[in-house]
Coordinates of N, CA and C in Angstrom, one line a residue:
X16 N 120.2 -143.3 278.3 CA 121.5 -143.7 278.9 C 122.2 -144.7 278.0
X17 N 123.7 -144.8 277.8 CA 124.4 -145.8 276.9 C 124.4 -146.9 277.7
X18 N 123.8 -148.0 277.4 CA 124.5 -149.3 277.5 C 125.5 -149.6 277.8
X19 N 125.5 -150.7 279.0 CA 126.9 -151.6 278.9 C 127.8 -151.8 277.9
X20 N 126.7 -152.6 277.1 CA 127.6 -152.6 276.0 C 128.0 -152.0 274.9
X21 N 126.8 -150.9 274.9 CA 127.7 -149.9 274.0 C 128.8 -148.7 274.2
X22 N 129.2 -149.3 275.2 CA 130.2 -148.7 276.2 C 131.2 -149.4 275.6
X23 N 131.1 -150.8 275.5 CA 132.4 -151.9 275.3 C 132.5 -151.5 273.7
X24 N 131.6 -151.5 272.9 CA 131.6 -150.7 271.0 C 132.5 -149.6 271.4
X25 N 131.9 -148.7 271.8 CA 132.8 -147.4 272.1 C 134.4 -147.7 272.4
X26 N 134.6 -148.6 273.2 CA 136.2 -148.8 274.0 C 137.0 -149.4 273.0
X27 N 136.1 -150.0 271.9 CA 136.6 -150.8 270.5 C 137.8 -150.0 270.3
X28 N 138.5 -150.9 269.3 CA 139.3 -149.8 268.4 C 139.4 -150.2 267.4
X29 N 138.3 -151.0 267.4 CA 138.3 -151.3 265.3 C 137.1 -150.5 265.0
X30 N 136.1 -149.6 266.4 CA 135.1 -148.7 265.5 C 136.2 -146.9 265.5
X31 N 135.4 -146.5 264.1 CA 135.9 -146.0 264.2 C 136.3 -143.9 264.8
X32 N 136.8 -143.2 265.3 CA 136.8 -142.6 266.4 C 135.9 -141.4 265.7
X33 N 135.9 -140.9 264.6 CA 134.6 -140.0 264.3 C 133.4 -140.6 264.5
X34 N 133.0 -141.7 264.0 CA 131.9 -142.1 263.7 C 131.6 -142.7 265.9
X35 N 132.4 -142.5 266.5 CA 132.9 -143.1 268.0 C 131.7 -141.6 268.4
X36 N 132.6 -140.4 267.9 CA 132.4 -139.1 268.4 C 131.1 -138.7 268.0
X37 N 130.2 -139.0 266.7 CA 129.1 -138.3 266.4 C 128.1 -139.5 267.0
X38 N 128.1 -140.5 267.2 CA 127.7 -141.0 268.2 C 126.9 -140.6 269.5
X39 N 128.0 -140.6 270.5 CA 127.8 -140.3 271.4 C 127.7 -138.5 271.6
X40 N 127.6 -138.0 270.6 CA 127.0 -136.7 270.3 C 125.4 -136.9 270.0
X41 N 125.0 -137.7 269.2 CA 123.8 -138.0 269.7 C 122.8 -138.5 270.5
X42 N 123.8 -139.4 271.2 CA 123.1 -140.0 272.4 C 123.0 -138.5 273.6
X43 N 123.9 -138.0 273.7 CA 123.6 -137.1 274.7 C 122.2 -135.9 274.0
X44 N 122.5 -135.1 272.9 CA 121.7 -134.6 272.1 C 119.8 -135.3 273.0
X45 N 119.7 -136.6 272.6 CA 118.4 -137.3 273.3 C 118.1 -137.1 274.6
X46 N 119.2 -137.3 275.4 CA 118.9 -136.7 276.6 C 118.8 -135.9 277.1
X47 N 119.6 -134.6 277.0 CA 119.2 -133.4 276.9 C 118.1 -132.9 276.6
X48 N 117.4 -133.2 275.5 CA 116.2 -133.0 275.0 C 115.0 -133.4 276.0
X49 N 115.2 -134.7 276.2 CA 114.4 -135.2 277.3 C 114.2 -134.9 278.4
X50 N 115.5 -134.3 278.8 CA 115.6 -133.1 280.1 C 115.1 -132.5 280.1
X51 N 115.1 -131.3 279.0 CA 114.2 -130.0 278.8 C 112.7 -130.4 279.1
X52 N 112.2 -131.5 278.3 CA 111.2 -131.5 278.1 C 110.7 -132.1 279.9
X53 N 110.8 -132.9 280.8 CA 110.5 -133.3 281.5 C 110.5 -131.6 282.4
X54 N 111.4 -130.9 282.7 CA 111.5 -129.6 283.2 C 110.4 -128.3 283.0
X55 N 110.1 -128.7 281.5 CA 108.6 -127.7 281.4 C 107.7 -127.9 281.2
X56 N 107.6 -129.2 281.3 CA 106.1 -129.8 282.0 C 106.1 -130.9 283.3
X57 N 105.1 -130.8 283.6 CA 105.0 -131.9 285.0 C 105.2 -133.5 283.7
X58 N 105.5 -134.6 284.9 CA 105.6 -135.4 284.3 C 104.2 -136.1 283.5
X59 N 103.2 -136.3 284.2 CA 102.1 -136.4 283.3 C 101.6 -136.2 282.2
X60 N 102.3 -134.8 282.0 CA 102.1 -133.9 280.6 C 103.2 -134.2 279.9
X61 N 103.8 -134.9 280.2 CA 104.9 -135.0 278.9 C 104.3 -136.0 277.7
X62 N 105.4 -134.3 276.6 CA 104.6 -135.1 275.5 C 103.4 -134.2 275.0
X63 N 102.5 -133.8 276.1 CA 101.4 -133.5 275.2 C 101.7 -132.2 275.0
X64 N 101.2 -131.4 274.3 CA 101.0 -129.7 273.8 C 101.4 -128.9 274.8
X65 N 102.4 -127.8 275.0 CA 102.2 -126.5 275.9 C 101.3 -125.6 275.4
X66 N 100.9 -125.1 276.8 CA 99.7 -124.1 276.3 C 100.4 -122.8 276.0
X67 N 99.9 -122.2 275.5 CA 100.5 -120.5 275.3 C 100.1 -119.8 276.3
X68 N 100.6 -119.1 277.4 CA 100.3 -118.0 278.5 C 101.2 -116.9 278.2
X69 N 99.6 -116.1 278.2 CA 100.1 -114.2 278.4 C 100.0 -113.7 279.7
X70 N 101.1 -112.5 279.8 CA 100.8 -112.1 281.4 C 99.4 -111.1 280.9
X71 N 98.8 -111.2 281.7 CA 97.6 -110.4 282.0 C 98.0 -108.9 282.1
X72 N 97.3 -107.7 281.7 CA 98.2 -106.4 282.3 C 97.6 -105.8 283.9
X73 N 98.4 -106.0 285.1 CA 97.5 -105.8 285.9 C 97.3 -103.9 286.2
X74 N 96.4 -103.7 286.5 CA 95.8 -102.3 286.4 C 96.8 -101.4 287.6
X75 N 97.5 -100.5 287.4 CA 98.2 -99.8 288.1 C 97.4 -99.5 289.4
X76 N 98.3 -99.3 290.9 CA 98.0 -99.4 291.8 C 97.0 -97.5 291.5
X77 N 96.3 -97.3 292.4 CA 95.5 -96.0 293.0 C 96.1 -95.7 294.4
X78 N 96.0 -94.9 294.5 CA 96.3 -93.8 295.6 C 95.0 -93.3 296.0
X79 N 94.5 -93.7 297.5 CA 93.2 -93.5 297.9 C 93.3 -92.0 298.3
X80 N 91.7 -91.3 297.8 CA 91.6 -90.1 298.1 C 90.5 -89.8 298.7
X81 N 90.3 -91.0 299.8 CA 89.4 -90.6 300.7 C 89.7 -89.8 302.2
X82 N 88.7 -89.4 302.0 CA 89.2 -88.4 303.0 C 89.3 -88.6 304.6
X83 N 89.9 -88.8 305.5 CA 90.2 -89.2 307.0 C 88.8 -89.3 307.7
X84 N 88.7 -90.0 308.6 CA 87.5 -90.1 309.4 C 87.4 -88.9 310.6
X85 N 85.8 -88.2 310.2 CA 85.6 -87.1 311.0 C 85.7 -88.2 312.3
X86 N 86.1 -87.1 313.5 CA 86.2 -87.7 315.1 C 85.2 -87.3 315.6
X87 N 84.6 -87.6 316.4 CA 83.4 -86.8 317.2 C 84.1 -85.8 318.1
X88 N 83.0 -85.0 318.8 CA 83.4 -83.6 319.5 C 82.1 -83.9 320.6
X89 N 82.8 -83.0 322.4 CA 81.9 -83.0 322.9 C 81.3 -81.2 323.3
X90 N 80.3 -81.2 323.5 CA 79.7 -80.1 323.3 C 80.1 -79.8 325.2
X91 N 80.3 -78.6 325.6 CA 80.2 -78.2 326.7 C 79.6 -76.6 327.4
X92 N 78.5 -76.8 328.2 CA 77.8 -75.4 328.8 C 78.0 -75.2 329.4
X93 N 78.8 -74.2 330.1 CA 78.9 -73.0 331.3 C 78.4 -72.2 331.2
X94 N 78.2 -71.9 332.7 CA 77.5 -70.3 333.2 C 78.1 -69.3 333.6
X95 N 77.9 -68.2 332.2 CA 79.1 -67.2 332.4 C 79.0 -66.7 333.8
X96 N 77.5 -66.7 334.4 CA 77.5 -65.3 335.4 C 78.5 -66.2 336.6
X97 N 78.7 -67.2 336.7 CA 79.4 -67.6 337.7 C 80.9 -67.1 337.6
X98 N 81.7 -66.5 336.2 CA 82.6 -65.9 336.1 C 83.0 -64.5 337.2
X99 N 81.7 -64.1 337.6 CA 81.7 -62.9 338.5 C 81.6 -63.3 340.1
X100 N 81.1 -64.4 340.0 CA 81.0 -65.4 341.3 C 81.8 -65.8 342.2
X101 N 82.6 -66.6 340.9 CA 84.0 -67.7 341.5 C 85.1 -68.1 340.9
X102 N 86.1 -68.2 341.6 CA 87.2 -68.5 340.4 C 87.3 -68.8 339.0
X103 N 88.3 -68.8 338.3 CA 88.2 -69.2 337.5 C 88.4 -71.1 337.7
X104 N 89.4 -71.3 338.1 CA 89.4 -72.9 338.2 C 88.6 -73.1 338.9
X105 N 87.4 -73.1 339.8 CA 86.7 -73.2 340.2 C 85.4 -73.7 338.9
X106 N 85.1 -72.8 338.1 CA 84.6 -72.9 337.3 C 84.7 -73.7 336.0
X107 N 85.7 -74.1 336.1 CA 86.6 -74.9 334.8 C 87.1 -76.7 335.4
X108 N 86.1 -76.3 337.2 CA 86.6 -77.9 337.7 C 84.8 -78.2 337.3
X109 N 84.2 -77.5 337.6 CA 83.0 -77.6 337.1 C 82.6 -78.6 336.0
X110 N 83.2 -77.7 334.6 CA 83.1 -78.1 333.4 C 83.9 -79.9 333.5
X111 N 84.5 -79.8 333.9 CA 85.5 -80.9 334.2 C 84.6 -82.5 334.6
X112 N 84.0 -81.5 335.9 CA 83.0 -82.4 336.3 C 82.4 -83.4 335.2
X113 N 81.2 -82.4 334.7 CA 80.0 -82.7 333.5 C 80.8 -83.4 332.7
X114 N 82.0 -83.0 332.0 CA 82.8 -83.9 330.9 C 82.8 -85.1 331.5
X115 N 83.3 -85.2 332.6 CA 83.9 -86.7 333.0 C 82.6 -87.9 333.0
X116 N 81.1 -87.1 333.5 CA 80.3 -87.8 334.2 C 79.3 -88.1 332.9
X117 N 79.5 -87.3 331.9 CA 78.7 -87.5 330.5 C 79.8 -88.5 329.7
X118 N 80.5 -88.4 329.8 CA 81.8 -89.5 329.5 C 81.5 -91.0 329.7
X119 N 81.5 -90.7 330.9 CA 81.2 -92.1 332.0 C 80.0 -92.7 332.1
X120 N 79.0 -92.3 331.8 CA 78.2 -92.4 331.7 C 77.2 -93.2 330.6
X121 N 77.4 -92.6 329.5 CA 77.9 -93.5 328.1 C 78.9 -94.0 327.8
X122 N 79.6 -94.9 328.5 CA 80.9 -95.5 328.2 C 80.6 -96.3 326.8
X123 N 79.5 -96.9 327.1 CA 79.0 -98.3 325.9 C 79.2 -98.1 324.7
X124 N 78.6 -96.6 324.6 CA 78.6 -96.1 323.6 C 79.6 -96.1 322.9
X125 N 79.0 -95.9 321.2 CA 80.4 -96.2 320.0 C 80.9 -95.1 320.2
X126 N 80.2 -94.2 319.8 CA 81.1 -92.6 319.6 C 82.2 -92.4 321.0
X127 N 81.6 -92.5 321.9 CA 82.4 -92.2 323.4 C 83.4 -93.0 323.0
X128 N 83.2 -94.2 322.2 CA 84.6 -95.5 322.9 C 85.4 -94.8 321.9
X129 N 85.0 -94.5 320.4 CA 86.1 -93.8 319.4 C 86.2 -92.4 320.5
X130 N 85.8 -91.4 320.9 CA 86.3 -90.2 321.5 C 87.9 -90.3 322.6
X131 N 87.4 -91.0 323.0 CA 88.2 -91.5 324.5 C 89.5 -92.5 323.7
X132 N 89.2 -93.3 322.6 CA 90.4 -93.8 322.1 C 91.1 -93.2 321.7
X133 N 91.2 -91.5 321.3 CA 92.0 -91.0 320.5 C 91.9 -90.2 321.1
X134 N 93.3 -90.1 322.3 CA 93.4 -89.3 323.5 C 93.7 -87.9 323.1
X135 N 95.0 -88.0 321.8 CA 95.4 -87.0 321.4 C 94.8 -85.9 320.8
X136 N 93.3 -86.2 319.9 CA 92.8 -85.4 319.2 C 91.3 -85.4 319.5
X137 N 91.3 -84.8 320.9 CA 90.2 -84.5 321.8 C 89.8 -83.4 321.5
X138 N 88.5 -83.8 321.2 CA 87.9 -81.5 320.3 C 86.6 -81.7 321.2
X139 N 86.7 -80.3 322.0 CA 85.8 -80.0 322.5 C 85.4 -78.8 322.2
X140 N 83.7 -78.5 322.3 CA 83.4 -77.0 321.9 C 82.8 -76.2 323.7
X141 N 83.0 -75.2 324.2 CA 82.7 -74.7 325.1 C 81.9 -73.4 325.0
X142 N 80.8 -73.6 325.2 CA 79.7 -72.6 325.0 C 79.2 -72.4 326.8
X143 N 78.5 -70.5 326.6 CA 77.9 -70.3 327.9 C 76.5 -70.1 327.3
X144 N 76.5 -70.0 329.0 CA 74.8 -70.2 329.1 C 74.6 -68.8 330.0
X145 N 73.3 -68.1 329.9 CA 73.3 -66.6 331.1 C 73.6 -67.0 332.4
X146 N 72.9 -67.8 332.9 CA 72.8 -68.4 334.5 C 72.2 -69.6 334.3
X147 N 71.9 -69.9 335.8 CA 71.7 -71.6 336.2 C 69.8 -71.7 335.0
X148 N 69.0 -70.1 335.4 CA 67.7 -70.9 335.2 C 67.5 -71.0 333.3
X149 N 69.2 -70.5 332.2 CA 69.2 -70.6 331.3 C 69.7 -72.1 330.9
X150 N 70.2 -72.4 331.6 CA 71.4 -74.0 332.0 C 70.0 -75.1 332.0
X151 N 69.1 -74.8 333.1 CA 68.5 -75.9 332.9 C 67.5 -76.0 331.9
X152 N 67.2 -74.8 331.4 CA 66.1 -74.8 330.2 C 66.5 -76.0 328.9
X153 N 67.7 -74.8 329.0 CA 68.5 -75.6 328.1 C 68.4 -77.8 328.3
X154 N 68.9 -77.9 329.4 CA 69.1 -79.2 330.1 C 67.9 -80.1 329.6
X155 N 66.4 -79.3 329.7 CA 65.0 -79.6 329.4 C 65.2 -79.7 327.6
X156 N 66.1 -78.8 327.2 CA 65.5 -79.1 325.5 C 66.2 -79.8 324.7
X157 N 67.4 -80.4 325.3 CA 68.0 -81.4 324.9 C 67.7 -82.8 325.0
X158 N 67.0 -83.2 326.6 CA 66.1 -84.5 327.0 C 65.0 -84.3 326.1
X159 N 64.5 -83.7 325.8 CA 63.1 -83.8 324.7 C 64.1 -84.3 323.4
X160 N 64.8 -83.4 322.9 CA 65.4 -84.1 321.5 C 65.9 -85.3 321.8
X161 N 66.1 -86.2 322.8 CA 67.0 -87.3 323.6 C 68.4 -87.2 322.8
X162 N 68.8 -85.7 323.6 CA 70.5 -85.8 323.4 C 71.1 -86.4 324.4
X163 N 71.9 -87.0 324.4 CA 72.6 -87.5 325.7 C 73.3 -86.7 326.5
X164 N 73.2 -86.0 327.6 CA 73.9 -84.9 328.6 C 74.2 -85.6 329.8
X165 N 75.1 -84.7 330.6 CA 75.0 -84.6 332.1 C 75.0 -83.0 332.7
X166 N 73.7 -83.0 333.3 CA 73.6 -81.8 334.1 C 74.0 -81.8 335.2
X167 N 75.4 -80.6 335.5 CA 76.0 -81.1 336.6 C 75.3 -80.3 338.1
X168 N 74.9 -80.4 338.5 CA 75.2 -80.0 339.8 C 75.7 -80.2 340.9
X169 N 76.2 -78.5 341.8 CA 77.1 -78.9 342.6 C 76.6 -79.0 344.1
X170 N 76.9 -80.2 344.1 CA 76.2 -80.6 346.1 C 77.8 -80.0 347.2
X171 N 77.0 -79.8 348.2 CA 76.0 -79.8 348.5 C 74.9 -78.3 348.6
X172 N 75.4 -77.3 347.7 CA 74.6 -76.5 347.5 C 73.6 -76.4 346.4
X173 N 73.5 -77.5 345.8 CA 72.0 -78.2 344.8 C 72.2 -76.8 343.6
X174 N 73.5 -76.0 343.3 CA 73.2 -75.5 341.9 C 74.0 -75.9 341.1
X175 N 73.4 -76.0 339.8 CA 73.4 -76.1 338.3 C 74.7 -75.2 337.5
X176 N 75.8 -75.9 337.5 CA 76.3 -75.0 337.4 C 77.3 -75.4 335.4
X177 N 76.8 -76.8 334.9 CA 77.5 -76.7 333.8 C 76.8 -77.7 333.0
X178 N 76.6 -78.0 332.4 CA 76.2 -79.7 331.4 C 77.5 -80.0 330.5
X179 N 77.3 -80.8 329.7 CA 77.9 -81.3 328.7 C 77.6 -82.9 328.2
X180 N 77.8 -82.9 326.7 CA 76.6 -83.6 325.9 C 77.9 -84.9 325.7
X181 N 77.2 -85.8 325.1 CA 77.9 -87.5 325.0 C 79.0 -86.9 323.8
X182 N 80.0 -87.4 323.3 CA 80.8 -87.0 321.8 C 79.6 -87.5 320.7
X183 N 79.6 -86.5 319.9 CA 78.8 -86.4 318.4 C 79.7 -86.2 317.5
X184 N 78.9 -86.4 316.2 CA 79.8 -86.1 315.2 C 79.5 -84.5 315.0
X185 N 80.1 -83.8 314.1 CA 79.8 -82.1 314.0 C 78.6 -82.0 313.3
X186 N 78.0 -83.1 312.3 CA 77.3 -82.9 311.4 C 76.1 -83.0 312.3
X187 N 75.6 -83.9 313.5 CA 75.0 -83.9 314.2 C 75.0 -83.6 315.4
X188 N 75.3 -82.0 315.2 CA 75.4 -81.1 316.7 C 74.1 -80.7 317.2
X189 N 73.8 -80.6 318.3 CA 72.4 -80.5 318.5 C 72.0 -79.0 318.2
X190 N 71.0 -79.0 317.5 CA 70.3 -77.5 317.2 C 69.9 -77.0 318.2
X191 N 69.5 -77.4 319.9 CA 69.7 -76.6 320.5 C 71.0 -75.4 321.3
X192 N 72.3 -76.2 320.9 CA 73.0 -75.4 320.8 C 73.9 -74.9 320.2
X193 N 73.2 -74.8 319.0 CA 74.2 -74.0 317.9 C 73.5 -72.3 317.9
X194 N 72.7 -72.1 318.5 CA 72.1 -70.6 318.7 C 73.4 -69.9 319.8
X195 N 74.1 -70.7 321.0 CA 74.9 -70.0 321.8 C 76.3 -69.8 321.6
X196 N 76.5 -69.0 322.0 CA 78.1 -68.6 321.7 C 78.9 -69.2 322.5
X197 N 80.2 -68.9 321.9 CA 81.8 -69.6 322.4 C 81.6 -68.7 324.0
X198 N 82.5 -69.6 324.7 CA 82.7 -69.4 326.3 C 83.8 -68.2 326.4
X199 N 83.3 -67.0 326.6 CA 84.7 -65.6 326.6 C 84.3 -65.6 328.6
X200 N 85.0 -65.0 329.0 CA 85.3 -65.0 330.5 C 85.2 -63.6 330.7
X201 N 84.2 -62.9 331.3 CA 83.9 -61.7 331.9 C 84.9 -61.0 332.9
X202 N 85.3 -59.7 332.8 CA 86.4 -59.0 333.3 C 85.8 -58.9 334.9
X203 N 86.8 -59.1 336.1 CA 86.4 -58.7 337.4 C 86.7 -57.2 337.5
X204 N 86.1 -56.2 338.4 CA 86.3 -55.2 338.3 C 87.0 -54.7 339.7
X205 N 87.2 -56.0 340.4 CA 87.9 -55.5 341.8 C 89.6 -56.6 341.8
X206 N 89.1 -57.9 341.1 CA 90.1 -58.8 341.2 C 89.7 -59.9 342.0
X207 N 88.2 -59.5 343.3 CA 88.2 -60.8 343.7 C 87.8 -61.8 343.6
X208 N 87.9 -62.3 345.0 CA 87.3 -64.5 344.1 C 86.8 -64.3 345.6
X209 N 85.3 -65.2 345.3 CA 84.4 -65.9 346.5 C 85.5 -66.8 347.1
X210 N 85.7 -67.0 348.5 CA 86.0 -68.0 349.1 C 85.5 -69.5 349.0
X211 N 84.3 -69.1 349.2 CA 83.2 -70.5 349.1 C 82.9 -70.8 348.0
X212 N 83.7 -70.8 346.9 CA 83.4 -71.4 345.8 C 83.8 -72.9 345.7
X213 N 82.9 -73.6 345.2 CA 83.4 -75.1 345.1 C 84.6 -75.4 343.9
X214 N 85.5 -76.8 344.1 CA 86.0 -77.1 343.1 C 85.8 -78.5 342.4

């Protein structure tokens, strides 16, 4: 900064006005400088060496190509011959049943909680069974492998009329029923429907 009194030299007029001018072209010249320098380094560091910094090259982003999370699936058995029996929605409240109560059942469960959370992409497989005493064989060879089911029966007439297994992944579908086929619905040959069929 200039002095008082070289303020009052400066105001002179016996110095003279070049030598006035390159002057105070120097004095600022100093400060300036000292500006810079205080500005790119902390004050501490003034004075001592800047270091030389490279930018690093950082590695271009990736695009993940993993593949989406398989969902689980629930497995479901009906009894075709009951197609000849009883309605159709009769039959299909059935299956309804077993879903809900094999559902409910394992609530705790991980796979059920992921199933049930992803309301919109509910996969279920529907397979039949010949009749009730095929239903519960079945019902017996899944408890031996401890698959998780519910065998539904319907009260109060105590038959067996559907199961269906906890949600699995596909890769671990139970081998007892990957031998049975998709659920097709048998032709009536008069049109009618039991009265007494449960819903």
């Amino acid at each position: 900064p200039i002095e008082q009194g070289e303020r009052a030299v400066l105001a002179s007029r016996a110095y003279p006005m070049r030598a006035r001018v390159a002057w105070l072209l120097a004095c600022m010249s100093e400060e300036l400088g000292a500006l810079a320098l205080f500005y790119r380094s902390p004050p501490h560091l003034v004075g001592a060496p800047r270091r030389m910094t490279t930018d690093v090259a950082r590695p271009a982003s990736t695009t993940s190509t993993a593949e989406p999370a398989e969902l689980p699936r629930q497995w479901i058995v009906v009894r075709k011959d009951l197609g000849t029996q009883w309605p159709l929605g009769s039959v299909i409240a059935q299956a309804c049943h077993a879903s809900v109560a094999a559902l409910w059942s394992t609530r705790d469960d991980e796979l059920t909680a992921s199933y049930v959370g992803a309301l919109e992409k509910m996969h279920k497989v529907v397979l039949e069974a010949k009749d009730g005493a095929e239903l519960e064989k079945l019902s017996a060879k899944l408890t031996t492998a401890g698959v998780h089911h519910h065998l539904w029966i319907e009260q109060p007439e105590g038959i067996p009329t559907c199961l269906a297994t906890k949600p699995y992944l596909k890769k671990d579908a139970p081998p007892a029923l990957k031998r049975l086929r998709l659920c097709s619905w048998p032709e009536r040959d008069d049109g009618s429907s039991s009265s007494s069929a449960p819903n």
